[in-house]
Coordinates of C-alpha atoms and ligand atoms in Angstrom, one line a residue:
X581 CA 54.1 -68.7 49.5
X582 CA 56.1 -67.4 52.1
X583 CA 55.9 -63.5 52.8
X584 CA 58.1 -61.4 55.6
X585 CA 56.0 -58.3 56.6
X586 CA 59.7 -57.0 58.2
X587 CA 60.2 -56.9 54.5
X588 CA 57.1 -56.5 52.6
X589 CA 54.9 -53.6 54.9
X590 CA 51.0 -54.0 55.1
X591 CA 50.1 -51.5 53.0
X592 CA 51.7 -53.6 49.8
X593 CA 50.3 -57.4 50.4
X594 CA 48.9 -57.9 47.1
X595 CA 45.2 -58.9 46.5
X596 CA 45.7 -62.2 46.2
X597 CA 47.5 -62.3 49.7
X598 CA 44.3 -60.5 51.5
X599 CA 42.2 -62.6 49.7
X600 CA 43.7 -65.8 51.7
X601 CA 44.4 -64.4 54.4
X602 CA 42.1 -63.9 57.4
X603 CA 43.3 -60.3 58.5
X604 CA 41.5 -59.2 62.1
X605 CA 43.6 -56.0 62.2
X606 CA 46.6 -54.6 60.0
X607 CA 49.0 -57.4 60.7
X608 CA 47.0 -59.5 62.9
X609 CA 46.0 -62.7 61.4
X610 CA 44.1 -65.7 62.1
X611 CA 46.3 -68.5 61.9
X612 CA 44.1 -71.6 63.7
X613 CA 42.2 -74.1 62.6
X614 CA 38.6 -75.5 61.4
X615 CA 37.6 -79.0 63.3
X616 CA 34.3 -79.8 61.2
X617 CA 33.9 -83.2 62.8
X618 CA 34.5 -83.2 66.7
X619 CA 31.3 -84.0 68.0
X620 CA 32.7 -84.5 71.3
X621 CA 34.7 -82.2 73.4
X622 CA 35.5 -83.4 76.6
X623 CA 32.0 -84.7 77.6
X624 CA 30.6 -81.7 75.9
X625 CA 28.6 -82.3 72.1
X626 CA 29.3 -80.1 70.0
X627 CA 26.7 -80.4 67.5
X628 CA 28.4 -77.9 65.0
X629 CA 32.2 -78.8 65.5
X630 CA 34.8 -76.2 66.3
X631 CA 37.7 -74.5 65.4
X632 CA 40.8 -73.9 67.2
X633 CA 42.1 -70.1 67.2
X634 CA 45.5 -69.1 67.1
X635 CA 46.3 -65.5 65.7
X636 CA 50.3 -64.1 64.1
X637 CA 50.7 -60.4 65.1
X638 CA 53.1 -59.3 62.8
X639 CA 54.9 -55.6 63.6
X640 CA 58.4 -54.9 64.0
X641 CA 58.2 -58.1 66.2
X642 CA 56.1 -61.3 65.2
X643 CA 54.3 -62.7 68.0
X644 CA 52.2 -65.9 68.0
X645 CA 49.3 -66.1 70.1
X646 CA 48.3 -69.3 71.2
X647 CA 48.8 -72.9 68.6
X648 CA 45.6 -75.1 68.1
X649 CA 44.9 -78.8 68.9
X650 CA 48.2 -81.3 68.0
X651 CA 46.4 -83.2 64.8
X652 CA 46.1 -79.9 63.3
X653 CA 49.4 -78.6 63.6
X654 CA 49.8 -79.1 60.0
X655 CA 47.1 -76.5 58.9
X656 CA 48.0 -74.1 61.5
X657 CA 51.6 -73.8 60.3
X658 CA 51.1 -73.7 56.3
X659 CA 48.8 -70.6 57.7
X660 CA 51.6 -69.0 59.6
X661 CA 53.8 -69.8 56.5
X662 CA 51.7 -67.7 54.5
X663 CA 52.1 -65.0 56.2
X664 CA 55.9 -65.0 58.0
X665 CA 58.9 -67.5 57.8
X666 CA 58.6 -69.0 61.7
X667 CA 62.0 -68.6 62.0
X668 CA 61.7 -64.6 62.6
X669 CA 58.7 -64.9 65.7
X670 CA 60.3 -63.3 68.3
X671 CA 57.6 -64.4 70.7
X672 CA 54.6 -67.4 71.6
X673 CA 52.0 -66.6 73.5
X674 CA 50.5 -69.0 75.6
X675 CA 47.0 -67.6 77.0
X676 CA 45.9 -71.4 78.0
X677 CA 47.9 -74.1 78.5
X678 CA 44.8 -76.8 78.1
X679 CA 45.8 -78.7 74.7
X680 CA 43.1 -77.5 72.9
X681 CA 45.3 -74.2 72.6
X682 CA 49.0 -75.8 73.6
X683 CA 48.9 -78.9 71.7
X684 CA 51.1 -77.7 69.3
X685 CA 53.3 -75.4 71.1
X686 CA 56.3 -77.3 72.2
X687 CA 56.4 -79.1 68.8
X688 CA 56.4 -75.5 66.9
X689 CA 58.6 -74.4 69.1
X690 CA 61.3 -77.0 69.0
X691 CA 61.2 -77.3 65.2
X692 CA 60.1 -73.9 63.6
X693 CA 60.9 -71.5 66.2
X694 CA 63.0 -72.0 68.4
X695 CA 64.1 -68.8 69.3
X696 CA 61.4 -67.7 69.7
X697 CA 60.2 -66.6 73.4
X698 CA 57.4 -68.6 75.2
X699 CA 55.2 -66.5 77.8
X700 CA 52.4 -68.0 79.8
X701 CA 51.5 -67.2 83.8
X702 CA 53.3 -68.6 86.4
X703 CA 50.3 -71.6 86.5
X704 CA 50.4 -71.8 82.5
X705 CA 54.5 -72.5 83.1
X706 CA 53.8 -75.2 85.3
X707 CA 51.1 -76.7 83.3
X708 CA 52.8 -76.7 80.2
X709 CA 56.3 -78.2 81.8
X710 CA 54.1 -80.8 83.3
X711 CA 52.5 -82.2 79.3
X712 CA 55.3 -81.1 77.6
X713 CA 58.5 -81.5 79.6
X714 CA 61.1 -78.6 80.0
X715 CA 61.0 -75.8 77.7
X716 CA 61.8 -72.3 78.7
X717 CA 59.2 -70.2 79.1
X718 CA 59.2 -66.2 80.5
X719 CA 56.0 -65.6 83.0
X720 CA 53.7 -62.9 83.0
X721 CA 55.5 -62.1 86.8
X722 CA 58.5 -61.2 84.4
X723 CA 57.1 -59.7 81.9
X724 CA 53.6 -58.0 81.8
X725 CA 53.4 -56.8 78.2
X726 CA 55.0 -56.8 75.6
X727 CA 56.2 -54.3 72.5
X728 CA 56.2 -55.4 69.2
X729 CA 56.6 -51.5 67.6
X730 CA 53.4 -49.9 67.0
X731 CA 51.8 -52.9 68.9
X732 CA 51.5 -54.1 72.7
X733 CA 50.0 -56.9 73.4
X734 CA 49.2 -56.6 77.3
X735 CA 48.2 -59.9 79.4
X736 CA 45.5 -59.7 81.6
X737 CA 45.0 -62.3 84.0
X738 CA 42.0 -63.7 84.4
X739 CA 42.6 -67.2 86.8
X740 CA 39.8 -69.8 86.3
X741 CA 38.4 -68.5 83.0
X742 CA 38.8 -71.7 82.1
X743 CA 41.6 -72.7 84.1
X744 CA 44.1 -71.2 86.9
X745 CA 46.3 -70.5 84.0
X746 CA 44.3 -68.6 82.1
X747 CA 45.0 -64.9 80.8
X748 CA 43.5 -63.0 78.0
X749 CA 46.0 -60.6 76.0
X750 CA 44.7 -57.2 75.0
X751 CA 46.1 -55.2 72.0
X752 CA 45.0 -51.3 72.9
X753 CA 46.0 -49.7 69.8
X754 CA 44.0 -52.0 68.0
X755 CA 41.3 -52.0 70.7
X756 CA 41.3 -55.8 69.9
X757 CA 41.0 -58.7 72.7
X758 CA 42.5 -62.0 72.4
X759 CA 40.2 -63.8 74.6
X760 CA 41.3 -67.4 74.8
X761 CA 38.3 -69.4 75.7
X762 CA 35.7 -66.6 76.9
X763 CA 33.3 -65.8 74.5
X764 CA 34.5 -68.9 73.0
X765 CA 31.7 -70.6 71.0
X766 CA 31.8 -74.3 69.0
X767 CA 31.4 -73.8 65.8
X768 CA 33.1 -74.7 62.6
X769 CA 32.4 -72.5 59.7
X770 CA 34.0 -70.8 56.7
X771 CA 33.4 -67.6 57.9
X772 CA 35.8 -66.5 60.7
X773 CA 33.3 -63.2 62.0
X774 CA 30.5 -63.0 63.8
X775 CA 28.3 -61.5 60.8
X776 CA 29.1 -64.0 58.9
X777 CA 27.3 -67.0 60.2
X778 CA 23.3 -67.8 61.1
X779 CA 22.6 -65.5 63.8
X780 CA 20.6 -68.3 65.8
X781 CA 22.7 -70.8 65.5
X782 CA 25.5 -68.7 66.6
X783 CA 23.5 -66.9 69.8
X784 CA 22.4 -70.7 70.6
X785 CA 26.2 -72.3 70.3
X786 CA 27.7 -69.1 72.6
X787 CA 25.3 -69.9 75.1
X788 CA 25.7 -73.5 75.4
X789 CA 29.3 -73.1 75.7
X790 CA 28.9 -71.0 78.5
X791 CA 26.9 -72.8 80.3
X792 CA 28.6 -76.8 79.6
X793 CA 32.4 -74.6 79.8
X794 CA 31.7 -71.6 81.8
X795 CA 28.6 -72.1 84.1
X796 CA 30.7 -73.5 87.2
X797 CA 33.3 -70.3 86.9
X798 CA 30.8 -68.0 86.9
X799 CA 32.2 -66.0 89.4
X800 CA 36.1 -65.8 88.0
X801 CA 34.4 -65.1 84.6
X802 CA 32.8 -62.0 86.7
X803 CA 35.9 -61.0 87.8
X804 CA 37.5 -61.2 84.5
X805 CA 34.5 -58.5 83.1
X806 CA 35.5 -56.4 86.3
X807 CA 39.0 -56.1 85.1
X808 CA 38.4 -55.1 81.3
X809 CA 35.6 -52.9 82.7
X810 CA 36.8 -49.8 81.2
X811 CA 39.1 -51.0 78.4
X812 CA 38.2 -49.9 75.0
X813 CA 37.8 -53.2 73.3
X814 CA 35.9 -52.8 69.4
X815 CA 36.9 -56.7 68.7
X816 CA 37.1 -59.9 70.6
X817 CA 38.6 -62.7 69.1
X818 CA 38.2 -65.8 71.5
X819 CA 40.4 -69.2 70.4
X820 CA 37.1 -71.0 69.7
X821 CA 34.7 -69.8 67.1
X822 CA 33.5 -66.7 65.2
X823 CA 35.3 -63.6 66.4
X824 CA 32.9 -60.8 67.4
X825 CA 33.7 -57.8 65.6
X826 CA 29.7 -56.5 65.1
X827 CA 27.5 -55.7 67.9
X828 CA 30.2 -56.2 70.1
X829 CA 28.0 -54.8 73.2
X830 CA 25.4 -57.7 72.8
X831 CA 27.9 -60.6 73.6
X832 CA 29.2 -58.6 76.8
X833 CA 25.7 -57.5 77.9
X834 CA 24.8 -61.8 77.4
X835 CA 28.1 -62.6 80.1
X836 CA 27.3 -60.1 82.5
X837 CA 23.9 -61.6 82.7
X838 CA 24.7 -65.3 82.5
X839 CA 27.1 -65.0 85.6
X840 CA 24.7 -63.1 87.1
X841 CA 22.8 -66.2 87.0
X842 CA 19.5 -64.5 85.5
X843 CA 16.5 -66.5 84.4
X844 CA 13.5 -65.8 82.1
X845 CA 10.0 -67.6 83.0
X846 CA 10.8 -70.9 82.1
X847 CA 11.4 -74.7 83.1
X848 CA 13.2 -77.2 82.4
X849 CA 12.4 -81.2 82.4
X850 CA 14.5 -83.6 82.2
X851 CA 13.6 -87.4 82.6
X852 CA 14.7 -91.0 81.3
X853 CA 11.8 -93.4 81.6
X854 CA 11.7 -97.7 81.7
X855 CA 8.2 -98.0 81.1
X856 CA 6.8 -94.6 80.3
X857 CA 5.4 -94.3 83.5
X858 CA 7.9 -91.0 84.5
X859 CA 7.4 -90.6 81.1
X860 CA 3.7 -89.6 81.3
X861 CA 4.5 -87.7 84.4
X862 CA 6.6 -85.4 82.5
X863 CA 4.3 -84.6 79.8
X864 CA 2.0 -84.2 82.5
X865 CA 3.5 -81.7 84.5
X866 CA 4.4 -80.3 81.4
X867 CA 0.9 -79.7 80.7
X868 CA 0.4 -78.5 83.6
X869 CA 3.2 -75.6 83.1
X870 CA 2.0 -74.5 79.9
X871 CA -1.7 -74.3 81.1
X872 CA 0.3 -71.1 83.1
X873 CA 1.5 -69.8 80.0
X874 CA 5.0 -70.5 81.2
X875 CA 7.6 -71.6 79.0
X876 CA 9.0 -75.7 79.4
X877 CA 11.1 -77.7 77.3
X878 CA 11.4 -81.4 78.1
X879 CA 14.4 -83.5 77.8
X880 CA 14.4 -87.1 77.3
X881 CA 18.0 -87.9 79.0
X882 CA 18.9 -91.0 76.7
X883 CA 17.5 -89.2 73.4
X884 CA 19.2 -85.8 73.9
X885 CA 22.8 -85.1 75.2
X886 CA 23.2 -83.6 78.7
X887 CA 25.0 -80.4 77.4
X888 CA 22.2 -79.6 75.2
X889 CA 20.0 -80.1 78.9
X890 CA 22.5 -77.5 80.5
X891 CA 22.3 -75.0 77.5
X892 CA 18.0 -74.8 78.4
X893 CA 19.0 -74.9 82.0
X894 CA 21.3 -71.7 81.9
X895 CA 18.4 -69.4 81.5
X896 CA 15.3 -71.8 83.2
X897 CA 13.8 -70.7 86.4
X898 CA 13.4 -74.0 87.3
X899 CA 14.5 -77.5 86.6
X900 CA 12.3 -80.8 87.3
X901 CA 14.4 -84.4 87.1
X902 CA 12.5 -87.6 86.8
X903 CA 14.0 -90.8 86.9
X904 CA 12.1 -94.6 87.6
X905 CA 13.3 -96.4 89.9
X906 CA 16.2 -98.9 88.7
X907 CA 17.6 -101.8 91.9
X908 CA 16.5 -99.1 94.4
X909 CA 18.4 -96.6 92.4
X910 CA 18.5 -93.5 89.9
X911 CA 17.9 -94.8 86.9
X912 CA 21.6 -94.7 85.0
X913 CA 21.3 -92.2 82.2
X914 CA 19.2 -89.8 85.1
X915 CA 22.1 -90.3 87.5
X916 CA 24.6 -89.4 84.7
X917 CA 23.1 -86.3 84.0
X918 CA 22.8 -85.6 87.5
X919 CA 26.7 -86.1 88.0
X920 CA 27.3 -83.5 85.0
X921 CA 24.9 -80.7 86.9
X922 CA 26.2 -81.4 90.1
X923 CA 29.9 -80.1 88.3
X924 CA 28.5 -76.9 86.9
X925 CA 26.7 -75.8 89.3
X926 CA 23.8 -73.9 87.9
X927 CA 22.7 -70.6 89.9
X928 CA 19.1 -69.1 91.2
X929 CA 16.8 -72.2 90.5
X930 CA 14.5 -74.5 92.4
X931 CA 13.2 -77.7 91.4
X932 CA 12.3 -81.2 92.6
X933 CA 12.5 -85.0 91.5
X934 CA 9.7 -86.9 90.6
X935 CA 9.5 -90.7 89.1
X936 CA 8.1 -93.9 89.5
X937 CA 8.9 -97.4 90.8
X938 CA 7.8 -100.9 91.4
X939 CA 7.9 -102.3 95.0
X940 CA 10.6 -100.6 96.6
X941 CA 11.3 -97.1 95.4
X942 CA 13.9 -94.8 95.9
X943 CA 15.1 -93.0 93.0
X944 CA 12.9 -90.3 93.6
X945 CA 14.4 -89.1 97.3
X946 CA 18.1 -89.7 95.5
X947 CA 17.3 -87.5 93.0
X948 CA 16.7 -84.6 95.2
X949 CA 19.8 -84.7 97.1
X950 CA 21.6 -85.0 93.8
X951 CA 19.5 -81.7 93.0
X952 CA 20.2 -80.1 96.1
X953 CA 24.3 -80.7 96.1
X954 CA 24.0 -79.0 92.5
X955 CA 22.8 -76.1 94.4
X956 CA 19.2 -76.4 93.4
X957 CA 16.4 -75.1 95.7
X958 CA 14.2 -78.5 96.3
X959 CA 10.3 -77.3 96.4
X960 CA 7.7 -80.1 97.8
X961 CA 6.4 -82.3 95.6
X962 CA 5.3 -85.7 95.7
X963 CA 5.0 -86.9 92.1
X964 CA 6.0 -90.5 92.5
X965 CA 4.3 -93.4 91.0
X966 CA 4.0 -97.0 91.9
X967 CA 4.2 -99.1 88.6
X968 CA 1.7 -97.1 85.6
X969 CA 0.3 -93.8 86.9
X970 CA -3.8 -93.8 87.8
X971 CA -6.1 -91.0 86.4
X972 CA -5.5 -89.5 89.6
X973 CA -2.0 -89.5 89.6
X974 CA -1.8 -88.1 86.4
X975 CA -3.9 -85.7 87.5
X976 CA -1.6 -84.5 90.6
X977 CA 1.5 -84.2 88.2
X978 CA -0.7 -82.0 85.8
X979 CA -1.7 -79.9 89.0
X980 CA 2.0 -79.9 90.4
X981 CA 3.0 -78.3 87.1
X982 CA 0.4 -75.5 87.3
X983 CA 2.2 -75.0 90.8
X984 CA 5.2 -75.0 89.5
X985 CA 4.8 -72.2 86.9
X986 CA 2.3 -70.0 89.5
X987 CA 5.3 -70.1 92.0
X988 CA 7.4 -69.0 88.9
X989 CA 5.1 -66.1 88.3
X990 CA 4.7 -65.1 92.2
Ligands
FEO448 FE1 39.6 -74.1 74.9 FE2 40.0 -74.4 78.3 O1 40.4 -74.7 76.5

């Protein structure tokens, strides 16, 4: 089916048409696509796959805003199709140039539309140019909005939200903000709103994106907030996920506290063990935690992902990382996840290492310093056992713990 609104106004798409189509707004569409089954996104799991947003604004002008990964180019297109011939987009929007949201741009472009007009920042030119090779593109330095007749779609922006291309494009007469990757969350579903889906899963999924995609941009992603303080926004439709068109106040009031960096009473452990010796210190201190009545999830670092680890460190007042000693070394999967928290960074926490070790040790003091580079406050603590904990020793970890959540509570 192939429909022109220049020809066929709003007001007179049939039933059938609205029912297929995913309509955000009159004449703004969601055109991406649904990625059941990636369970990896660049180092990140993502337990519940994704989807990849892309959105037609259709007015007297047709403007595309942003494609979706290149192996689903297919689906994004027959979804365009339904709605306009590509031939008649007068514009392509480029919010993010990573190829989540570009990988099918230059390919659109060059055989469905190429007259149409590419925009992107100055950075997002670049970027593009650089995976795609030369393709004309106007920058946001040229052109700052843009009229479609009875829409504008006005770019915003907002440098390291995810990358130093990045721009969200705002559409004041719908009140509706195209957000690119903030408030982004992974999840594929058949519903495309935020009422549509389980309510946990969903507040769980958008804040362990922030915190595995976000987390270390904390401060851009601020800055972004500051400038659409004041802008009358009554939908936000990021490229990833549900768009949030209920309750649109809780998801803003969740940002402006996560890059706040504010914590709740709880801790975080997270440990790899050889011969359950850090094992049974964890559970120990863990013990020791709860005796407090303070809140502590453990983490067994080769049983659960290290995004999932991030997602329950976002919010934790403290984090505690155990790891045996391995050839006078952090033991491998403890060092991994140690690498991935050193990158994002988490804010307002304290913590320490613990472990064991045979002869030699070490893994313990290496820990810390991997800690401490990830911006973690290092508390004393000298929970580190030589081959299988004593009575004693397990003793000391269960007491460390009740210092741990006391100190919490101070
Ligand atoms: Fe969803 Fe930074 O790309």
């Amino acid at each position: 089916m192939n429909l022109d609104n220049r020809e066929l106004p709003f007001y007179r798409v049939d039933r059938w048409i609205e029912h297929i189509m995913i309509q955000l707004k009159e004449g703004v569409y969601w055109v991406g696509a649904v990625d059941w089954d990636i369970r990896n996104f660049h180092g990140y799991i993502t337990h519940r796959g994704t989807t990849y947003n892309s959105y037609l604004l259709v007015s007297d002008k047709i403007a595309l805003v942003d494609t979706v990964k290149a192996p689903f180019y297919d689906t994004m297109l027959r979804h365009i199709k339904e709605i306009v011939d590509p031939a008649k987009i007068d514009y392509i929007i480029s919010n993010h140039a990573e190829p989540d949201h570009s990988g099918s741009l230059a390919r659109f472009h060059k055989e469905e539309a190429p007259q149409a007009e590419i925009i992107a920042t100055a950075h997002g030119e670049k970027i593009i140019k650089k995976y795609y090779g030369e393709i004309p593109i106007t920058t946001t330095r040229e052109m700052s909005d843009v009229k479609l007749g009875g829409k504008t779609l006005k770019f915003v922006p907002v440098p390291m939200a995810h990358w130093p291309d990045s721009m969200v494009s705002y559409i004041p007469e719908d009140k509706l903000l195209l957000s690119n990757d903030a408030f982004g969350q992974h999840i594929a579903s058949a519903g495309r709103f935020n009422d549509q889906v389980d309510q946990d899963e969903l507040g769980q999924e958008a804040l362990t994106y922030y915190a595995n995609i976000l987390m270390p941009l904390g401060r851009s992603v601020g800055r972004a907030l500051k400038a659409l303080e004041g802008v009358d926004i009554d939908m936000i439709a990021p490229s990833h996920g549900v768009i949030w068109r209920k309750d649109i106040g809780d998801i803003m009031a969740k940002y402006v506290s996560w890059v706040a960096g504010e914590t709740k009473e709880k801790v975080v452990i997270a440990y790899d063990s050889m011969w359950q010796s850090t094992q049974n210190m964890a559970y120990a201190i863990a013990e020791g935690i709860g005796s407090e009545g303070v809140d502590c999830k453990v983490f067994n670092l080769t049983a659960r992902h290290r995004s999932d680890v991030m997602a329950a460190i976002q919010e934790a007042n403290a984090v505690l990382v155990g790891s045996p000693t391995l050839n006078n070394n952090i033991f491998p999967p403890v060092a991994s996840f140690l690498a991935y928290m050193r990158g994002l960074k988490p804010m307002n926490k304290f913590g320490a290492g613990f472990g064991s070790y045979g002869w030699a040790g070490g893994a313990k003091k290496l820990v810390e310093e991997q800690m401490h580079l990830a911006g973690i406050e290092i508390m004393e603590c000298d929970i580190d056992t030589a081959f299988k904990p004593t009575d004693d020793e397990w003793q000391a970890a269960y007491d460390f713990g009740v210092k741990v959540a006391k100190k919490i509570k101070e």
